[in-house]
mmCIF file of C-alpha atoms in Angstrom:
data_model
loop_
_atom_site.group_PDB
_atom_site.id
_atom_site.type_symbol
_atom_site.label_atom_id
_atom_site.label_comp_id
_atom_site.label_asym_id
_atom_site.label_seq_id
_atom_site.Cartn_x
_atom_site.Cartn_y
_atom_site.Cartn_z
ATOM 1 C CA UNK A 1385 -1.344 -23.207 -15.690
ATOM 2 C CA UNK A 1386 0.112 -21.885 -12.434
ATOM 3 C CA UNK A 1387 -1.750 -18.883 -11.109
ATOM 4 C CA UNK A 1388 0.021 -15.997 -9.439
ATOM 5 C CA UNK A 1389 -0.579 -13.117 -7.123
ATOM 6 C CA UNK A 1390 -4.074 -12.330 -5.968
ATOM 7 C CA UNK A 1391 -5.640 -9.100 -7.149
ATOM 8 C CA UNK A 1392 -4.942 -6.460 -4.498
ATOM 9 C CA UNK A 1393 -4.942 -2.707 -4.435
ATOM 10 C CA UNK A 1394 -1.197 -2.766 -3.922
ATOM 11 C CA UNK A 1395 0.282 -4.742 -6.774
ATOM 12 C CA UNK A 1396 3.857 -5.788 -7.070
ATOM 13 C CA UNK A 1397 5.552 -5.199 -10.360
ATOM 14 C CA UNK A 1398 5.930 -8.930 -10.769
ATOM 15 C CA UNK A 1399 2.257 -9.614 -10.145
ATOM 16 C CA UNK A 1400 1.257 -7.026 -12.710
ATOM 17 C CA UNK A 1401 3.443 -8.804 -15.248
ATOM 18 C CA UNK A 1402 1.901 -12.162 -14.431
ATOM 19 C CA UNK A 1403 -1.699 -10.980 -14.529
ATOM 20 C CA UNK A 1404 -1.044 -9.333 -17.875
ATOM 21 C CA UNK A 1405 0.414 -12.537 -19.280
ATOM 22 C CA UNK A 1406 -1.338 -15.386 -17.515
ATOM 23 C CA UNK A 1407 -1.712 -17.180 -20.838
ATOM 24 C CA UNK A 1408 2.012 -16.991 -21.649
ATOM 25 C CA UNK A 1409 3.105 -20.193 -19.931
ATOM 26 C CA UNK A 1410 5.632 -22.471 -21.574
ATOM 27 C CA UNK A 1411 5.900 -26.113 -20.566
ATOM 28 C CA UNK A 1412 8.733 -28.411 -21.469
ATOM 29 C CA UNK A 1413 10.289 -31.656 -20.353
ATOM 30 C CA UNK A 1414 14.017 -32.130 -19.850
ATOM 31 C CA UNK A 1415 15.923 -34.995 -21.416
ATOM 32 C CA UNK A 1416 15.745 -36.706 -18.012
ATOM 33 C CA UNK A 1417 11.944 -36.430 -18.014
ATOM 34 C CA UNK A 1418 11.627 -33.678 -15.413
ATOM 35 C CA UNK A 1419 8.781 -31.261 -15.985
ATOM 36 C CA UNK A 1420 9.541 -27.557 -16.368
ATOM 37 C CA UNK A 1421 6.911 -24.814 -16.461
ATOM 38 C CA UNK A 1422 7.805 -21.211 -17.191
ATOM 39 C CA UNK A 1423 5.357 -18.426 -16.328
ATOM 40 C CA UNK A 1424 6.443 -15.489 -18.444
ATOM 41 C CA UNK A 1425 6.606 -11.856 -17.463
ATOM 42 C CA UNK A 1426 4.549 -9.402 -19.497
ATOM 43 C CA UNK A 1427 6.524 -10.403 -22.578
ATOM 44 C CA UNK A 1428 8.623 -7.249 -22.746
ATOM 45 C CA UNK A 1429 11.137 -8.328 -20.124
ATOM 46 C CA UNK A 1430 13.472 -11.308 -20.523
ATOM 47 C CA UNK A 1431 12.597 -13.305 -17.410
ATOM 48 C CA UNK A 1432 9.971 -15.648 -16.037
ATOM 49 C CA UNK A 1433 8.109 -14.578 -12.948
ATOM 50 C CA UNK A 1434 7.866 -18.202 -11.813
ATOM 51 C CA UNK A 1435 9.502 -21.419 -12.918
ATOM 52 C CA UNK A 1436 8.381 -24.798 -11.639
ATOM 53 C CA UNK A 1437 11.135 -27.379 -11.993
ATOM 54 C CA UNK A 1438 9.917 -30.721 -10.749
ATOM 55 C CA UNK A 1439 8.925 -30.189 -7.122
ATOM 56 C CA UNK A 1440 10.523 -26.759 -6.769
ATOM 57 C CA UNK A 1441 9.016 -23.334 -7.395
ATOM 58 C CA UNK A 1442 11.444 -20.532 -8.206
ATOM 59 C CA UNK A 1443 9.813 -17.109 -7.748
ATOM 60 C CA UNK A 1444 11.527 -14.115 -9.290
ATOM 61 C CA UNK A 1445 12.213 -11.079 -7.176
ATOM 62 C CA UNK A 1446 9.094 -9.154 -6.208
ATOM 63 C CA UNK A 1447 8.643 -5.471 -5.453
ATOM 64 C CA UNK A 1448 5.736 -3.709 -3.744
ATOM 65 C CA UNK A 1449 4.232 -0.654 -5.396
ATOM 66 C CA UNK A 1450 1.098 1.441 -5.313
ATOM 67 C CA UNK A 1451 -1.352 1.112 -8.222
ATOM 68 C CA UNK A 1452 0.356 4.075 -9.894
ATOM 69 C CA UNK A 1453 3.735 2.293 -9.798
ATOM 70 C CA UNK A 1454 5.187 4.351 -6.954
ATOM 71 C CA UNK A 1455 6.874 2.320 -4.218
ATOM 72 C CA UNK A 1456 5.135 1.982 -0.870
ATOM 73 C CA UNK A 1457 6.550 4.437 1.661
ATOM 74 C CA UNK A 1458 8.223 2.216 4.238
ATOM 75 C CA UNK A 1459 10.437 -0.835 4.157
ATOM 76 C CA UNK A 1460 7.985 -2.555 6.529
ATOM 77 C CA UNK A 1461 5.008 -1.884 4.228
ATOM 78 C CA UNK A 1462 6.938 -3.091 1.188
ATOM 79 C CA UNK A 1463 8.092 -6.240 2.987
ATOM 80 C CA UNK A 1464 4.573 -7.074 4.201
ATOM 81 C CA UNK A 1465 3.033 -6.587 0.753
ATOM 82 C CA UNK A 1466 5.726 -8.680 -0.906
ATOM 83 C CA UNK A 1467 5.370 -11.467 1.662
ATOM 84 C CA UNK A 1468 1.552 -11.422 1.330
ATOM 85 C CA UNK A 1469 1.906 -11.780 -2.437
ATOM 86 C CA UNK A 1470 4.491 -14.545 -2.118
ATOM 87 C CA UNK A 1471 2.202 -16.369 0.315
ATOM 88 C CA UNK A 1472 -0.719 -16.061 -2.108
ATOM 89 C CA UNK A 1473 1.384 -17.243 -5.045
ATOM 90 C CA UNK A 1474 2.632 -20.254 -3.113
ATOM 91 C CA UNK A 1475 -0.894 -21.182 -2.003
ATOM 92 C CA UNK A 1476 -2.179 -20.934 -5.573
ATOM 93 C CA UNK A 1477 0.617 -23.265 -6.638
ATOM 94 C CA UNK A 1478 0.073 -25.967 -3.984
ATOM 95 C CA UNK A 1479 2.829 -24.776 -1.674
ATOM 96 C CA UNK A 1480 3.109 -22.514 1.367
ATOM 97 C CA UNK A 1481 5.495 -20.404 3.378
ATOM 98 C CA UNK A 1482 6.149 -23.541 5.454
ATOM 99 C CA UNK A 1483 7.707 -25.065 2.341
ATOM 100 C CA UNK A 1484 9.990 -22.157 1.427
ATOM 101 C CA UNK A 1485 13.564 -23.430 1.446
ATOM 102 C CA UNK A 1486 15.466 -20.282 0.449
ATOM 103 C CA UNK A 1487 14.975 -16.524 0.109
ATOM 104 C CA UNK A 1488 17.151 -13.736 -1.197
ATOM 105 C CA UNK A 1489 16.394 -10.308 0.194
ATOM 106 C CA UNK A 1490 17.820 -7.251 -1.512
ATOM 107 C CA UNK A 1491 17.718 -3.940 0.336
ATOM 108 C CA UNK A 1492 18.347 -0.535 -1.201
ATOM 109 C CA UNK A 1493 19.810 0.493 2.172
ATOM 110 C CA UNK A 1494 21.204 -2.106 4.579
ATOM 111 C CA UNK A 1495 20.312 0.302 7.421
ATOM 112 C CA UNK A 1496 16.701 -0.901 6.875
ATOM 113 C CA UNK A 1497 17.643 -4.485 7.735
ATOM 114 C CA UNK A 1498 15.992 -4.521 11.176
ATOM 115 C CA UNK A 1499 12.712 -3.093 9.856
ATOM 116 C CA UNK A 1500 12.607 -5.652 7.021
ATOM 117 C CA UNK A 1501 13.714 -8.528 9.248
ATOM 118 C CA UNK A 1502 11.021 -7.892 11.870
ATOM 119 C CA UNK A 1503 8.243 -8.118 9.258
ATOM 120 C CA UNK A 1504 9.871 -10.957 7.286
ATOM 121 C CA UNK A 1505 10.319 -13.129 10.398
ATOM 122 C CA UNK A 1506 6.634 -12.759 11.314
ATOM 123 C CA UNK A 1507 5.650 -14.752 8.208
ATOM 124 C CA UNK A 1508 7.460 -17.920 9.280
ATOM 125 C CA UNK A 1509 7.034 -20.283 12.199
ATOM 126 C CA UNK A 1510 9.788 -20.103 14.807
ATOM 127 C CA UNK A 1511 12.423 -22.681 13.952
ATOM 128 C CA UNK A 1512 11.183 -22.983 10.324
ATOM 129 C CA UNK A 1513 13.054 -20.092 8.762
ATOM 130 C CA UNK A 1514 14.314 -20.726 5.229
ATOM 131 C CA UNK A 1515 17.948 -20.314 4.273
ATOM 132 C CA UNK A 1516 18.468 -16.662 3.364
ATOM 133 C CA UNK A 1517 20.918 -14.216 1.919
ATOM 134 C CA UNK A 1518 20.394 -10.501 2.492
ATOM 135 C CA UNK A 1519 22.434 -7.830 0.800
ATOM 136 C CA UNK A 1520 22.355 -4.202 -0.250
ATOM 137 C CA UNK A 1521 22.105 -3.068 -3.841
ATOM 138 C CA UNK A 1522 21.661 0.526 -4.878
ATOM 139 C CA UNK A 1523 18.973 1.670 -7.280
ATOM 140 C CA UNK A 1524 16.436 -1.129 -7.094
ATOM 141 C CA UNK A 1525 13.818 -1.058 -9.853
ATOM 142 C CA UNK A 1526 11.056 1.536 -9.446
ATOM 143 C CA UNK A 1527 12.754 3.109 -6.424
ATOM 144 C CA UNK A 1528 11.943 0.089 -4.258
ATOM 145 C CA UNK A 1529 13.464 -0.289 -0.801
ATOM 146 C CA UNK A 1530 13.245 -4.094 -0.765
ATOM 147 C CA UNK A 1531 13.019 -6.976 -3.231
ATOM 148 C CA UNK A 1532 12.465 -10.607 -2.231
ATOM 149 C CA UNK A 1533 12.781 -13.771 -4.255
ATOM 150 C CA UNK A 1534 12.278 -17.292 -2.997
ATOM 151 C CA UNK A 1535 12.413 -20.995 -3.756
ATOM 152 C CA UNK A 1536 9.809 -23.351 -2.336
ATOM 153 C CA UNK A 1537 9.060 -27.055 -2.357
ATOM 154 C CA UNK A 1538 5.750 -28.120 -3.836
ATOM 155 C CA UNK A 1539 4.082 -31.495 -3.413
ATOM 156 C CA UNK A 1540 3.841 -33.461 -6.643
#
């Protein structure tokens, strides 16, 4: 079983789903023999919070909220909480931020790009930034200002 997000006072929506369903993993093998592991959401939503496909981890988009479900106040606070949770998830799954190969960052307001980018960049070593796409989308879930998903390499 692949463990997710550490227990913090500021949970992301995705981490709450994973902690509520940590026993809902589904393993399968492709016809080519590659191993696939799906870590389900809370069971009420039609997505996996993490899929391991061979040596790649695909993390679904994560949001940062207070314990009561309200979004954190600033883009910087949301970005830091999301990145902390991603880092924890990667560590628990034998990977790290140094092995992230791609991120997608979704902002509710592209005017917050600089604030997000400053915090985001601080989590990676200079010269080791993953490929990234950043775009604006209105009405993110739960009133979030930022959502981040990533793909990382994991040693066998």
